[in-house]
């Protein structure tokens, strides 16, 4: 199949020397059908099928039996801006720390949602990395955007920063690929994060322990059908098997799940207005969200853990989402724009009163800016 002008082998179908002509013809039809299916996904520019034959004396021939170009130009994925700041990374391990994961979750959101992957899974899964690497233009655009969000003093220009990030990402890909050859790594079994961590800690320490923990768990979590499922097994392990070594790691796994807008909408359920949704997120961040008569089990666990202050990364993720929405131009209530001023004033007061100290100034500023926009709109 062809991606960004380059051909890549997707699959090899091998026949037996004892196959009849009919069996070989069916094998070729199967290969062509699979090629067409790949083309219909809309991710590739063209597909082709090659027939390779080798005689007993070692002489081989190869011929093209199918070649088809996509009739419509595949939809181009776009990166999203990250308002950062994005950290200046020095090692491949810095990629998977929460400050970096936040940026990757935002910039590559469209890709992650299409692949049903979290940013942590992307950073530890050769499968997802290969797909992203095939989309070279998209990958470079995303890395350039992350480099642009690096605002620390004394850094080189954005183009040079981007090249450094690209080189570091290449090293990350090489590291995950090399880990596939490791035969004696303990497996992540029975959704038991604590057991995996204990077994890894017997052989590894520091950054490599952390990397291998995410590498092994991603093999399982990336196969789950939803972000909710990933969040559920992480929270369940923290409740059933509390352990100092895994507490921060599972908080980071959970926060990477909560980076998904779809998950937030699913667990919060329908809300009458954006204002109500933001207040619900604020209450949830403190573990004070009022539960319905039959609460969603995942929401109940999340509310409990946040109330026990065991998920600081998740709480921060919720407040960053609140701040982002408060800064947006979306109306708080689409059903009654005339109430926008009063709703904005009430919301700003509520959020300012419950925001953590580190967010109070930003929330207050965003609220005043929103009220100014509403005043100009009504004027």
C-alpha positions as YAML, in Angstrom:
chain: A
units: angstrom
residues:
- id: 1
  name: UNK
  ca: [0.00, 0.00, 0.00]
- id: 2
  name: UNK
  ca: [1.12, 3.58, -0.67]
- id: 3
  name: UNK
  ca: [1.29, 6.20, 2.09]
- id: 4
  name: UNK
  ca: [2.66, 9.70, 1.45]
- id: 5
  name: UNK
  ca: [4.11, 8.48, -1.84]
- id: 6
  name: UNK
  ca: [5.95, 5.52, -0.30]
- id: 7
  name: UNK
  ca: [5.12, 1.84, -0.76]
- id: 8
  name: UNK
  ca: [4.90, -0.34, 2.34]
- id: 9
  name: UNK
  ca: [4.25, -4.07, 2.66]
- id: 10
  name: UNK
  ca: [1.09, -4.73, 4.65]
- id: 11
  name: UNK
  ca: [0.78, -8.50, 4.49]
- id: 12
  name: UNK
  ca: [2.34, -11.55, 2.87]
- id: 13
  name: UNK
  ca: [0.12, -14.51, 1.92]
- id: 14
  name: UNK
  ca: [2.04, -17.72, 1.32]
- id: 15
  name: UNK
  ca: [0.77, -20.75, -0.55]
- id: 16
  name: UNK
  ca: [1.94, -24.35, -0.26]
- id: 17
  name: UNK
  ca: [3.99, -26.06, -2.97]
- id: 18
  name: UNK
  ca: [1.31, -28.73, -3.03]
- id: 19
  name: UNK
  ca: [-1.46, -26.23, -3.83]
- id: 20
  name: UNK
  ca: [-3.59, -26.87, -6.88]
- id: 21
  name: UNK
  ca: [-4.03, -24.17, -9.51]
- id: 22
  name: UNK
  ca: [-7.50, -23.50, -8.12]
- id: 23
  name: UNK
  ca: [-6.11, -23.03, -4.60]
- id: 24
  name: UNK
  ca: [-3.50, -20.56, -5.88]
- id: 25
  name: UNK
  ca: [-6.18, -18.63, -7.77]
- id: 26
  name: UNK
  ca: [-8.26, -18.40, -4.59]
- id: 27
  name: UNK
  ca: [-5.23, -17.16, -2.68]
- id: 28
  name: UNK
  ca: [-4.70, -14.39, -5.24]
- id: 29
  name: UNK
  ca: [-8.40, -13.44, -5.14]
- id: 30
  name: UNK
  ca: [-8.16, -13.24, -1.37]
- id: 31
  name: UNK
  ca: [-5.09, -10.98, -1.61]
- id: 32
  name: UNK
  ca: [-6.87, -8.66, -4.09]
- id: 33
  name: UNK
  ca: [-9.95, -8.51, -1.85]
- id: 34
  name: UNK
  ca: [-7.81, -7.51, 1.12]
- id: 35
  name: UNK
  ca: [-6.05, -4.86, -0.98]
- id: 36
  name: UNK
  ca: [-9.41, -3.39, -1.99]
- id: 37
  name: UNK
  ca: [-10.52, -3.36, 1.64]
- id: 38
  name: UNK
  ca: [-7.39, -1.41, 2.59]
- id: 39
  name: UNK
  ca: [-8.04, 1.11, -0.17]
- id: 40
  name: UNK
  ca: [-11.64, 1.58, 0.96]
- id: 41
  name: UNK
  ca: [-10.45, 2.58, 4.44]
- id: 42
  name: UNK
  ca: [-9.44, 5.93, 2.91]
- id: 43
  name: UNK
  ca: [-6.03, 6.00, 4.58]
- id: 44
  name: UNK
  ca: [-3.94, 5.01, 1.54]
- id: 45
  name: UNK
  ca: [-3.24, 6.52, -1.86]
- id: 46
  name: UNK
  ca: [-2.94, 3.23, -3.75]
- id: 47
  name: UNK
  ca: [-2.59, -0.53, -3.29]
- id: 48
  name: UNK
  ca: [-1.04, -3.30, -5.35]
- id: 49
  name: UNK
  ca: [-0.60, -7.08, -5.18]
- id: 50
  name: UNK
  ca: [2.59, -8.83, -6.30]
- id: 51
  name: UNK
  ca: [2.86, -12.51, -7.18]
- id: 52
  name: UNK
  ca: [6.20, -14.10, -6.24]
- id: 53
  name: UNK
  ca: [7.15, -17.58, -7.34]
- id: 54
  name: UNK
  ca: [10.28, -19.57, -6.57]
- id: 55
  name: UNK
  ca: [11.35, -22.84, -8.19]
- id: 56
  name: UNK
  ca: [13.08, -25.67, -6.40]
- id: 57
  name: UNK
  ca: [16.40, -24.60, -7.92]
- id: 58
  name: UNK
  ca: [16.08, -21.17, -6.26]
- id: 59
  name: UNK
  ca: [15.15, -19.18, -9.39]
- id: 60
  name: UNK
  ca: [12.38, -16.69, -8.58]
- id: 61
  name: UNK
  ca: [10.04, -14.42, -10.50]
- id: 62
  name: UNK
  ca: [7.79, -11.56, -9.43]
- id: 63
  name: UNK
  ca: [4.90, -9.99, -11.31]
- id: 64
  name: UNK
  ca: [2.27, -7.41, -10.49]
- id: 65
  name: UNK
  ca: [-1.27, -8.82, -10.66]
- id: 66
  name: UNK
  ca: [-3.25, -5.89, -9.20]
- id: 67
  name: UNK
  ca: [-2.74, -2.14, -8.88]
- id: 68
  name: UNK
  ca: [-5.41, 0.37, -7.96]
- id: 69
  name: UNK
  ca: [-5.27, 4.06, -7.09]
- id: 70
  name: UNK
  ca: [-7.74, 5.69, -4.71]
- id: 71
  name: UNK
  ca: [-10.47, 7.46, -6.67]
- id: 72
  name: UNK
  ca: [-10.87, 10.21, -4.08]
- id: 73
  name: UNK
  ca: [-8.11, 11.96, -2.21]
- id: 74
  name: UNK
  ca: [-7.95, 10.58, 1.34]
- id: 75
  name: UNK
  ca: [-9.14, 12.96, 4.04]
- id: 76
  name: UNK
  ca: [-6.13, 14.79, 5.40]
- id: 77
  name: UNK
  ca: [-5.75, 14.64, 9.14]
- id: 78
  name: UNK
  ca: [-4.94, 17.90, 10.83]
- id: 79
  name: UNK
  ca: [-3.02, 18.55, 14.01]
- id: 80
  name: UNK
  ca: [-4.47, 20.72, 16.74]
- id: 81
  name: UNK
  ca: [-2.66, 23.61, 18.42]
- id: 82
  name: UNK
  ca: [-1.32, 23.13, 21.94]
- id: 83
  name: UNK
  ca: [-1.17, 26.20, 24.13]
- id: 84
  name: UNK
  ca: [1.38, 24.54, 26.37]
- id: 85
  name: UNK
  ca: [3.94, 25.18, 27.47]
- id: 86
  name: UNK
  ca: [5.45, 21.97, 26.11]
- id: 87
  name: UNK
  ca: [8.55, 20.79, 28.00]
- id: 88
  name: UNK
  ca: [12.06, 20.75, 26.56]
- id: 89
  name: UNK
  ca: [12.73, 17.00, 26.31]
- id: 90
  name: UNK
  ca: [16.18, 15.50, 26.83]
- id: 91
  name: UNK
  ca: [15.58, 11.73, 26.75]
- id: 92
  name: UNK
  ca: [13.04, 9.34, 25.26]
- id: 93
  name: UNK
  ca: [11.64, 8.84, 28.76]
- id: 94
  name: UNK
  ca: [10.65, 12.52, 28.93]
- id: 95
  name: UNK
  ca: [8.09, 11.89, 26.18]
- id: 96
  name: UNK
  ca: [5.82, 9.84, 28.44]
- id: 97
  name: UNK
  ca: [5.80, 12.17, 31.44]
- id: 98
  name: UNK
  ca: [2.50, 13.93, 31.97]
- id: 99
  name: UNK
  ca: [3.55, 17.43, 30.77]
- id: 100
  name: UNK
  ca: [4.57, 15.92, 27.41]
- id: 101
  name: UNK
  ca: [1.63, 13.52, 27.19]
- id: 102
  name: UNK
  ca: [-0.79, 16.45, 27.51]
- id: 103
  name: UNK
  ca: [0.73, 18.07, 24.44]
- id: 104
  name: UNK
  ca: [0.74, 14.87, 22.40]
- id: 105
  name: UNK
  ca: [-2.86, 14.13, 23.42]
- id: 106
  name: UNK
  ca: [-3.92, 17.53, 22.11]
- id: 107
  name: UNK
  ca: [-1.85, 17.82, 18.93]
- id: 108
  name: UNK
  ca: [-2.45, 14.26, 17.70]
- id: 109
  name: UNK
  ca: [-6.05, 14.01, 19.00]
- id: 110
  name: UNK
  ca: [-7.59, 13.17, 15.62]
- id: 111
  name: UNK
  ca: [-5.10, 10.37, 15.04]
- id: 112
  name: UNK
  ca: [-5.49, 8.99, 18.57]
- id: 113
  name: UNK
  ca: [-9.28, 8.91, 18.38]
- id: 114
  name: UNK
  ca: [-9.19, 7.21, 14.98]
- id: 115
  name: UNK
  ca: [-6.79, 4.59, 16.32]
- id: 116
  name: UNK
  ca: [-8.71, 4.31, 19.61]
- id: 117
  name: UNK
  ca: [-5.47, 4.95, 21.48]
- id: 118
  name: UNK
  ca: [-4.26, 7.09, 24.34]
- id: 119
  name: UNK
  ca: [-1.08, 9.14, 24.04]
- id: 120
  name: UNK
  ca: [0.64, 6.78, 26.51]
- id: 121
  name: UNK
  ca: [-0.22, 3.84, 24.25]
- id: 122
  name: UNK
  ca: [1.09, 5.70, 21.21]
- id: 123
  name: UNK
  ca: [4.39, 6.33, 22.97]
- id: 124
  name: UNK
  ca: [4.81, 2.66, 23.92]
- id: 125
  name: UNK
  ca: [3.19, 0.78, 21.03]
- id: 126
  name: UNK
  ca: [5.22, -0.07, 17.90]
- id: 127
  name: UNK
  ca: [1.94, -0.72, 16.10]
- id: 128
  name: UNK
  ca: [0.63, 2.83, 16.61]
- id: 129
  name: UNK
  ca: [4.06, 4.37, 16.05]
- id: 130
  name: UNK
  ca: [4.38, 2.65, 12.68]
- id: 131
  name: UNK
  ca: [1.02, 4.01, 11.56]
- id: 132
  name: UNK
  ca: [1.91, 7.53, 12.68]
- id: 133
  name: UNK
  ca: [5.35, 7.28, 11.07]
- id: 134
  name: UNK
  ca: [3.71, 6.30, 7.76]
- id: 135
  name: UNK
  ca: [1.86, 9.63, 7.86]
- id: 136
  name: UNK
  ca: [5.16, 11.50, 7.70]
- id: 137
  name: UNK
  ca: [3.75, 14.93, 6.81]
- id: 138
  name: UNK
  ca: [1.19, 14.74, 9.62]
- id: 139
  name: UNK
  ca: [3.83, 13.56, 12.10]
- id: 140
  name: UNK
  ca: [6.24, 16.36, 11.17]
- id: 141
  name: UNK
  ca: [3.45, 18.96, 11.44]
- id: 142
  name: UNK
  ca: [2.57, 17.70, 14.91]
- id: 143
  name: UNK
  ca: [6.16, 17.71, 16.12]
- id: 144
  name: UNK
  ca: [6.64, 21.20, 14.70]
- id: 145
  name: UNK
  ca: [3.55, 22.34, 16.63]
- id: 146
  name: UNK
  ca: [4.94, 20.83, 19.85]
- id: 147
  name: UNK
  ca: [8.28, 22.55, 19.23]
- id: 148
  name: UNK
  ca: [6.40, 25.81, 18.82]
- id: 149
  name: UNK
  ca: [4.89, 25.34, 22.28]
- id: 150
  name: UNK
  ca: [8.35, 25.14, 23.86]
- id: 151
  name: UNK
  ca: [8.73, 28.63, 25.28]
- id: 152
  name: UNK
  ca: [11.50, 28.12, 27.83]
- id: 153
  name: UNK
  ca: [14.19, 30.82, 27.65]
- id: 154
  name: UNK
  ca: [17.47, 30.06, 25.92]
- id: 155
  name: UNK
  ca: [16.13, 27.49, 23.45]
- id: 156
  name: UNK
  ca: [17.16, 27.51, 19.76]
- id: 157
  name: UNK
  ca: [14.71, 28.43, 16.98]
- id: 158
  name: UNK
  ca: [11.54, 26.42, 16.35]
- id: 159
  name: UNK
  ca: [12.95, 24.62, 13.28]
- id: 160
  name: UNK
  ca: [15.96, 23.40, 15.26]
- id: 161
  name: UNK
  ca: [13.78, 22.43, 18.22]
- id: 162
  name: UNK
  ca: [11.57, 20.47, 15.85]
- id: 163
  name: UNK
  ca: [14.54, 18.56, 14.42]
- id: 164
  name: UNK
  ca: [15.66, 17.64, 17.93]
- id: 165
  name: UNK
  ca: [12.18, 16.34, 18.80]
- id: 166
  name: UNK
  ca: [12.03, 14.34, 15.55]
- id: 167
  name: UNK
  ca: [15.39, 12.73, 16.30]
- id: 168
  name: UNK
  ca: [14.28, 11.91, 19.84]
- id: 169
  name: UNK
  ca: [11.02, 10.43, 18.58]
- id: 170
  name: UNK
  ca: [13.00, 8.24, 16.16]
- id: 171
  name: UNK
  ca: [15.02, 6.95, 19.13]
- id: 172
  name: UNK
  ca: [11.78, 6.25, 20.98]
- id: 173
  name: UNK
  ca: [10.48, 4.20, 18.03]
- id: 174
  name: UNK
  ca: [13.75, 2.25, 17.88]
- id: 175
  name: UNK
  ca: [13.57, 1.53, 21.60]
- id: 176
  name: UNK
  ca: [10.01, 0.15, 21.47]
- id: 177
  name: UNK
  ca: [10.91, -1.92, 18.41]
- id: 178
  name: UNK
  ca: [13.92, -3.41, 20.19]
- id: 179
  name: UNK
  ca: [11.79, -4.28, 23.21]
- id: 180
  name: UNK
  ca: [9.67, -6.55, 21.04]
- id: 181
  name: UNK
  ca: [12.65, -8.92, 20.91]
- id: 182
  name: UNK
  ca: [12.82, -9.18, 24.72]
- id: 183
  name: UNK
  ca: [11.67, -12.70, 25.60]
- id: 184
  name: UNK
  ca: [11.67, -12.63, 29.41]
- id: 185
  name: UNK
  ca: [9.58, -9.58, 30.23]
- id: 186
  name: UNK
  ca: [6.76, -10.36, 32.68]
- id: 187
  name: UNK
  ca: [3.35, -10.10, 31.06]
- id: 188
  name: UNK
  ca: [0.45, -7.91, 32.13]
- id: 189
  name: UNK
  ca: [-2.14, -10.51, 33.10]
- id: 190
  name: UNK
  ca: [-5.59, -10.32, 34.66]
- id: 191
  name: UNK
  ca: [-5.53, -6.50, 34.59]
- id: 192
  name: UNK
  ca: [-3.24, -6.73, 37.63]
- id: 193
  name: UNK
  ca: [-1.06, -3.62, 37.36]
- id: 194
  name: UNK
  ca: [0.36, -4.11, 40.84]
- id: 195
  name: UNK
  ca: [1.60, -7.64, 40.10]
- id: 196
  name: UNK
  ca: [3.27, -6.50, 36.85]
- id: 197
  name: UNK
  ca: [4.99, -3.63, 38.64]
- id: 198
  name: UNK
  ca: [6.29, -5.92, 41.39]
- id: 199
  name: UNK
  ca: [7.75, -8.37, 38.88]
- id: 200
  name: UNK
  ca: [9.36, -5.61, 36.81]
- id: 201
  name: UNK
  ca: [10.78, -3.92, 39.93]
- id: 202
  name: UNK
  ca: [12.74, -7.06, 40.72]
- id: 203
  name: UNK
  ca: [14.88, -6.44, 37.60]
- id: 204
  name: UNK
  ca: [14.53, -2.78, 36.63]
- id: 205
  name: UNK
  ca: [14.58, 0.63, 38.29]
- id: 206
  name: UNK
  ca: [13.90, 4.27, 37.46]
- id: 207
  name: UNK
  ca: [13.01, 5.35, 33.95]
- id: 208
  name: UNK
  ca: [13.37, 1.89, 32.41]
- id: 209
  name: UNK
  ca: [10.99, 0.40, 34.98]
- id: 210
  name: UNK
  ca: [8.46, 3.10, 34.17]
- id: 211
  name: UNK
  ca: [8.89, 2.62, 30.41]
- id: 212
  name: UNK
  ca: [8.52, -1.17, 30.59]
- id: 213
  name: UNK
  ca: [5.45, -0.83, 32.80]
- id: 214
  name: UNK
  ca: [3.71, 1.30, 30.14]
- id: 215
  name: UNK
  ca: [5.10, -0.86, 27.32]
- id: 216
  name: UNK
  ca: [3.70, -4.09, 28.75]
- id: 217
  name: UNK
  ca: [0.34, -2.65, 29.84]
- id: 218
  name: UNK
  ca: [-0.18, -0.95, 26.47]
- id: 219
  name: UNK
  ca: [-0.11, -4.35, 24.76]
- id: 220
  name: UNK
  ca: [-3.36, -5.12, 26.58]
- id: 221
  name: UNK
  ca: [-5.04, -1.74, 27.03]
- id: 222
  name: UNK
  ca: [-4.73, -0.79, 23.34]
- id: 223
  name: UNK
  ca: [-6.94, -3.77, 22.50]
- id: 224
  name: UNK
  ca: [-9.81, -2.54, 24.69]
- id: 225
  name: UNK
  ca: [-12.77, -1.12, 22.83]
- id: 226
  name: UNK
  ca: [-13.07, 2.20, 24.68]
- id: 227
  name: UNK
  ca: [-11.28, 4.79, 26.79]
- id: 228
  name: UNK
  ca: [-13.85, 4.05, 29.49]
- id: 229
  name: UNK
  ca: [-12.66, 0.45, 29.66]
- id: 230
  name: UNK
  ca: [-9.05, 1.56, 30.16]
- id: 231
  name: UNK
  ca: [-10.05, 4.05, 32.85]
- id: 232
  name: UNK
  ca: [-12.11, 1.41, 34.62]
- id: 233
  name: UNK
  ca: [-9.32, -1.17, 34.95]
- id: 234
  name: UNK
  ca: [-6.86, 1.49, 36.15]
- id: 235
  name: UNK
  ca: [-9.23, 2.80, 38.84]
- id: 236
  name: UNK
  ca: [-10.23, -0.72, 39.87]
- id: 237
  name: UNK
  ca: [-6.60, -1.68, 40.43]
- id: 238
  name: UNK
  ca: [-5.97, 1.44, 42.51]
- id: 239
  name: UNK
  ca: [-8.97, 0.56, 44.70]
- id: 240
  name: UNK
  ca: [-8.46, -3.20, 44.96]
- id: 241
  name: UNK
  ca: [-4.64, -3.30, 44.99]
- id: 242
  name: UNK
  ca: [-3.37, 0.04, 46.35]
- id: 243
  name: UNK
  ca: [0.39, 0.28, 45.88]
- id: 244
  name: UNK
  ca: [2.82, 3.19, 46.14]
- id: 245
  name: UNK
  ca: [4.74, 2.15, 43.02]
- id: 246
  name: UNK
  ca: [1.73, 2.16, 40.73]
- id: 247
  name: UNK
  ca: [-0.32, 5.03, 42.18]
- id: 248
  name: UNK
  ca: [1.21, 7.84, 40.11]
- id: 249
  name: UNK
  ca: [1.54, 5.66, 37.00]
- id: 250
  name: UNK
  ca: [-2.14, 4.72, 37.07]
- id: 251
  name: UNK
  ca: [-3.08, 8.35, 37.72]
- id: 252
  name: UNK
  ca: [-1.20, 9.18, 34.51]
- id: 253
  name: UNK
  ca: [-2.94, 6.34, 32.63]
- id: 254
  name: UNK
  ca: [-6.30, 7.66, 33.85]
- id: 255
  name: UNK
  ca: [-5.46, 11.25, 32.92]
- id: 256
  name: UNK
  ca: [-4.47, 10.15, 29.41]
- id: 257
  name: UNK
  ca: [-7.94, 8.59, 29.12]
- id: 258
  name: UNK
  ca: [-9.60, 11.78, 30.37]
- id: 259
  name: UNK
  ca: [-7.83, 13.74, 27.63]
- id: 260
  name: UNK
  ca: [-10.60, 12.35, 25.38]
- id: 261
  name: UNK
  ca: [-13.61, 14.64, 25.03]
- id: 262
  name: UNK
  ca: [-15.71, 11.62, 24.09]
- id: 263
  name: UNK
  ca: [-14.95, 9.92, 27.40]
- id: 264
  name: UNK
  ca: [-15.79, 13.06, 29.38]
- id: 265
  name: UNK
  ca: [-19.14, 13.33, 27.60]
- id: 266
  name: UNK
  ca: [-19.88, 9.64, 28.12]
- id: 267
  name: UNK
  ca: [-19.21, 9.54, 31.85]
- id: 268
  name: UNK
  ca: [-20.83, 12.92, 32.64]
- id: 269
  name: UNK
  ca: [-23.91, 12.19, 30.59]
- id: 270
  name: UNK
  ca: [-26.20, 14.80, 29.09]
- id: 271
  name: UNK
  ca: [-26.16, 18.26, 30.68]
- id: 272
  name: UNK
  ca: [-28.64, 21.05, 29.99]
- id: 273
  name: UNK
  ca: [-25.93, 23.60, 29.19]
- id: 274
  name: UNK
  ca: [-22.21, 24.10, 28.96]
- id: 275
  name: UNK
  ca: [-22.41, 25.98, 32.25]
- id: 276
  name: UNK
  ca: [-23.86, 22.96, 34.03]
- id: 277
  name: UNK
  ca: [-21.27, 20.69, 32.45]
- id: 278
  name: UNK
  ca: [-18.38, 22.88, 33.65]
- id: 279
  name: UNK
  ca: [-19.78, 23.05, 37.18]
- id: 280
  name: UNK
  ca: [-20.14, 19.25, 37.13]
- id: 281
  name: UNK
  ca: [-16.48, 18.91, 36.10]
- id: 282
  name: UNK
  ca: [-15.44, 21.25, 38.93]
- id: 283
  name: UNK
  ca: [-17.43, 19.22, 41.45]
- id: 284
  name: UNK
  ca: [-16.00, 15.99, 40.04]
- id: 285
  name: UNK
  ca: [-12.43, 17.27, 40.33]
- id: 286
  name: UNK
  ca: [-12.94, 17.56, 44.10]
- id: 287
  name: UNK
  ca: [-14.84, 14.28, 44.38]
- id: 288
  name: UNK
  ca: [-18.05, 16.15, 45.25]
- id: 289
  name: UNK
  ca: [-20.16, 15.40, 42.18]
- id: 290
  name: UNK
  ca: [-23.67, 14.40, 43.23]
- id: 291
  name: UNK
  ca: [-24.33, 10.87, 42.05]
- id: 292
  name: UNK
  ca: [-27.65, 9.90, 40.44]
- id: 293
  name: UNK
  ca: [-29.81, 7.10, 41.90]
- id: 294
  name: UNK
  ca: [-28.09, 4.59, 39.62]
- id: 295
  name: UNK
  ca: [-24.62, 6.05, 39.08]
- id: 296
  name: UNK
  ca: [-22.27, 4.98, 36.33]
- id: 297
  name: UNK
  ca: [-19.79, 2.64, 38.07]
- id: 298
  name: UNK
  ca: [-16.78, 4.29, 36.42]
- id: 299
  name: UNK
  ca: [-17.96, 7.79, 37.34]
- id: 300
  name: UNK
  ca: [-18.56, 6.64, 40.91]
- id: 301
  name: UNK
  ca: [-15.01, 5.25, 41.17]
- id: 302
  name: UNK
  ca: [-13.51, 8.37, 39.62]
- id: 303
  name: UNK
  ca: [-15.47, 10.66, 41.95]
- id: 304
  name: UNK
  ca: [-14.37, 8.61, 44.96]
- id: 305
  name: UNK
  ca: [-10.69, 8.58, 44.02]
- id: 306
  name: UNK
  ca: [-10.64, 12.30, 43.24]
- id: 307
  name: UNK
  ca: [-12.28, 12.96, 46.61]
- id: 308
  name: UNK
  ca: [-9.49, 11.01, 48.29]
- id: 309
  name: UNK
  ca: [-6.88, 13.16, 46.47]
- id: 310
  name: UNK
  ca: [-5.38, 10.07, 44.84]
- id: 311
  name: UNK
  ca: [-5.64, 11.37, 41.26]
- id: 312
  name: UNK
  ca: [-3.83, 14.74, 41.10]
- id: 313
  name: UNK
  ca: [-3.07, 14.41, 37.37]
- id: 314
  name: UNK
  ca: [-6.74, 13.67, 36.65]
- id: 315
  name: UNK
  ca: [-7.89, 16.64, 38.73]
- id: 316
  name: UNK
  ca: [-5.49, 18.89, 36.82]
- id: 317
  name: UNK
  ca: [-6.75, 17.50, 33.51]
- id: 318
  name: UNK
  ca: [-10.34, 18.34, 34.45]
- id: 319
  name: UNK
  ca: [-9.42, 21.91, 35.42]
- id: 320
  name: UNK
  ca: [-7.50, 22.43, 32.20]
- id: 321
  name: UNK
  ca: [-10.60, 21.31, 30.30]
- id: 322
  name: UNK
  ca: [-12.74, 23.72, 32.35]
- id: 323
  name: UNK
  ca: [-10.33, 26.58, 31.64]
- id: 324
  name: UNK
  ca: [-10.21, 25.76, 27.92]
- id: 325
  name: UNK
  ca: [-14.02, 25.80, 27.67]
- id: 326
  name: UNK
  ca: [-14.29, 28.99, 29.69]
- id: 327
  name: UNK
  ca: [-11.85, 30.63, 27.26]
- id: 328
  name: UNK
  ca: [-13.78, 29.38, 24.22]
- id: 329
  name: UNK
  ca: [-16.40, 31.35, 22.31]
- id: 330
  name: UNK
  ca: [-19.07, 28.66, 22.78]
- id: 331
  name: UNK
  ca: [-22.25, 30.00, 24.40]
- id: 332
  name: UNK
  ca: [-23.09, 28.67, 27.83]
- id: 333
  name: UNK
  ca: [-26.72, 28.16, 26.82]
- id: 334
  name: UNK
  ca: [-27.69, 27.90, 23.18]
- id: 335
  name: UNK
  ca: [-31.39, 27.75, 24.08]
- id: 336
  name: UNK
  ca: [-31.56, 31.24, 25.62]
- id: 337
  name: UNK
  ca: [-28.76, 33.65, 24.55]
- id: 338
  name: UNK
  ca: [-30.43, 36.48, 26.51]
- id: 339
  name: UNK
  ca: [-29.38, 34.83, 29.74]
- id: 340
  name: UNK
  ca: [-25.75, 34.59, 28.67]
- id: 341
  name: UNK
  ca: [-24.53, 37.52, 30.78]
- id: 342
  name: UNK
  ca: [-26.12, 36.27, 34.01]
- id: 343
  name: UNK
  ca: [-25.01, 32.70, 33.39]
- id: 344
  name: UNK
  ca: [-21.45, 33.83, 32.67]
- id: 345
  name: UNK
  ca: [-21.36, 35.90, 35.86]
- id: 346
  name: UNK
  ca: [-22.74, 33.06, 38.00]
- id: 347
  name: UNK
  ca: [-20.42, 30.49, 36.43]
- id: 348
  name: UNK
  ca: [-17.32, 32.64, 36.90]
- id: 349
  name: UNK
  ca: [-18.18, 33.21, 40.57]
- id: 350
  name: UNK
  ca: [-18.81, 29.49, 41.16]
- id: 351
  name: UNK
  ca: [-15.61, 28.34, 39.43]
- id: 352
  name: UNK
  ca: [-13.45, 30.99, 41.12]
- id: 353
  name: UNK
  ca: [-14.75, 29.89, 44.53]
- id: 354
  name: UNK
  ca: [-13.90, 26.20, 44.08]
- id: 355
  name: UNK
  ca: [-10.83, 26.32, 41.82]
- id: 356
  name: UNK
  ca: [-7.52, 25.05, 43.24]
- id: 357
  name: UNK
  ca: [-5.16, 27.85, 44.21]
- id: 358
  name: UNK
  ca: [-2.97, 27.18, 41.15]
- id: 359
  name: UNK
  ca: [-5.93, 27.83, 38.81]
- id: 360
  name: UNK
  ca: [-7.75, 30.69, 40.57]
- id: 361
  name: UNK
  ca: [-5.97, 33.51, 38.70]
- id: 362
  name: UNK
  ca: [-6.42, 31.87, 35.28]
- id: 363
  name: UNK
  ca: [-10.09, 31.05, 35.95]
- id: 364
  name: UNK
  ca: [-10.79, 34.59, 37.16]
- id: 365
  name: UNK
  ca: [-9.12, 36.09, 34.07]
- id: 366
  name: UNK
  ca: [-10.97, 33.74, 31.69]
- id: 367
  name: UNK
  ca: [-14.27, 34.61, 33.38]
- id: 368
  name: UNK
  ca: [-13.69, 38.36, 33.02]
- id: 369
  name: UNK
  ca: [-12.71, 37.95, 29.36]
- id: 370
  name: UNK
  ca: [-15.86, 35.92, 28.69]
- id: 371
  name: UNK
  ca: [-18.06, 38.56, 30.34]
- id: 372
  name: UNK
  ca: [-16.37, 41.19, 28.19]
- id: 373
  name: UNK
  ca: [-17.15, 39.19, 25.05]
- id: 374
  name: UNK
  ca: [-20.79, 38.80, 26.12]
- id: 375
  name: UNK
  ca: [-21.06, 42.55, 26.77]
- id: 376
  name: UNK
  ca: [-19.68, 43.33, 23.31]
- id: 377
  name: UNK
  ca: [-22.01, 40.78, 21.71]
- id: 378
  name: UNK
  ca: [-25.09, 42.27, 23.38]
- id: 379
  name: UNK
  ca: [-23.95, 45.82, 22.63]
...
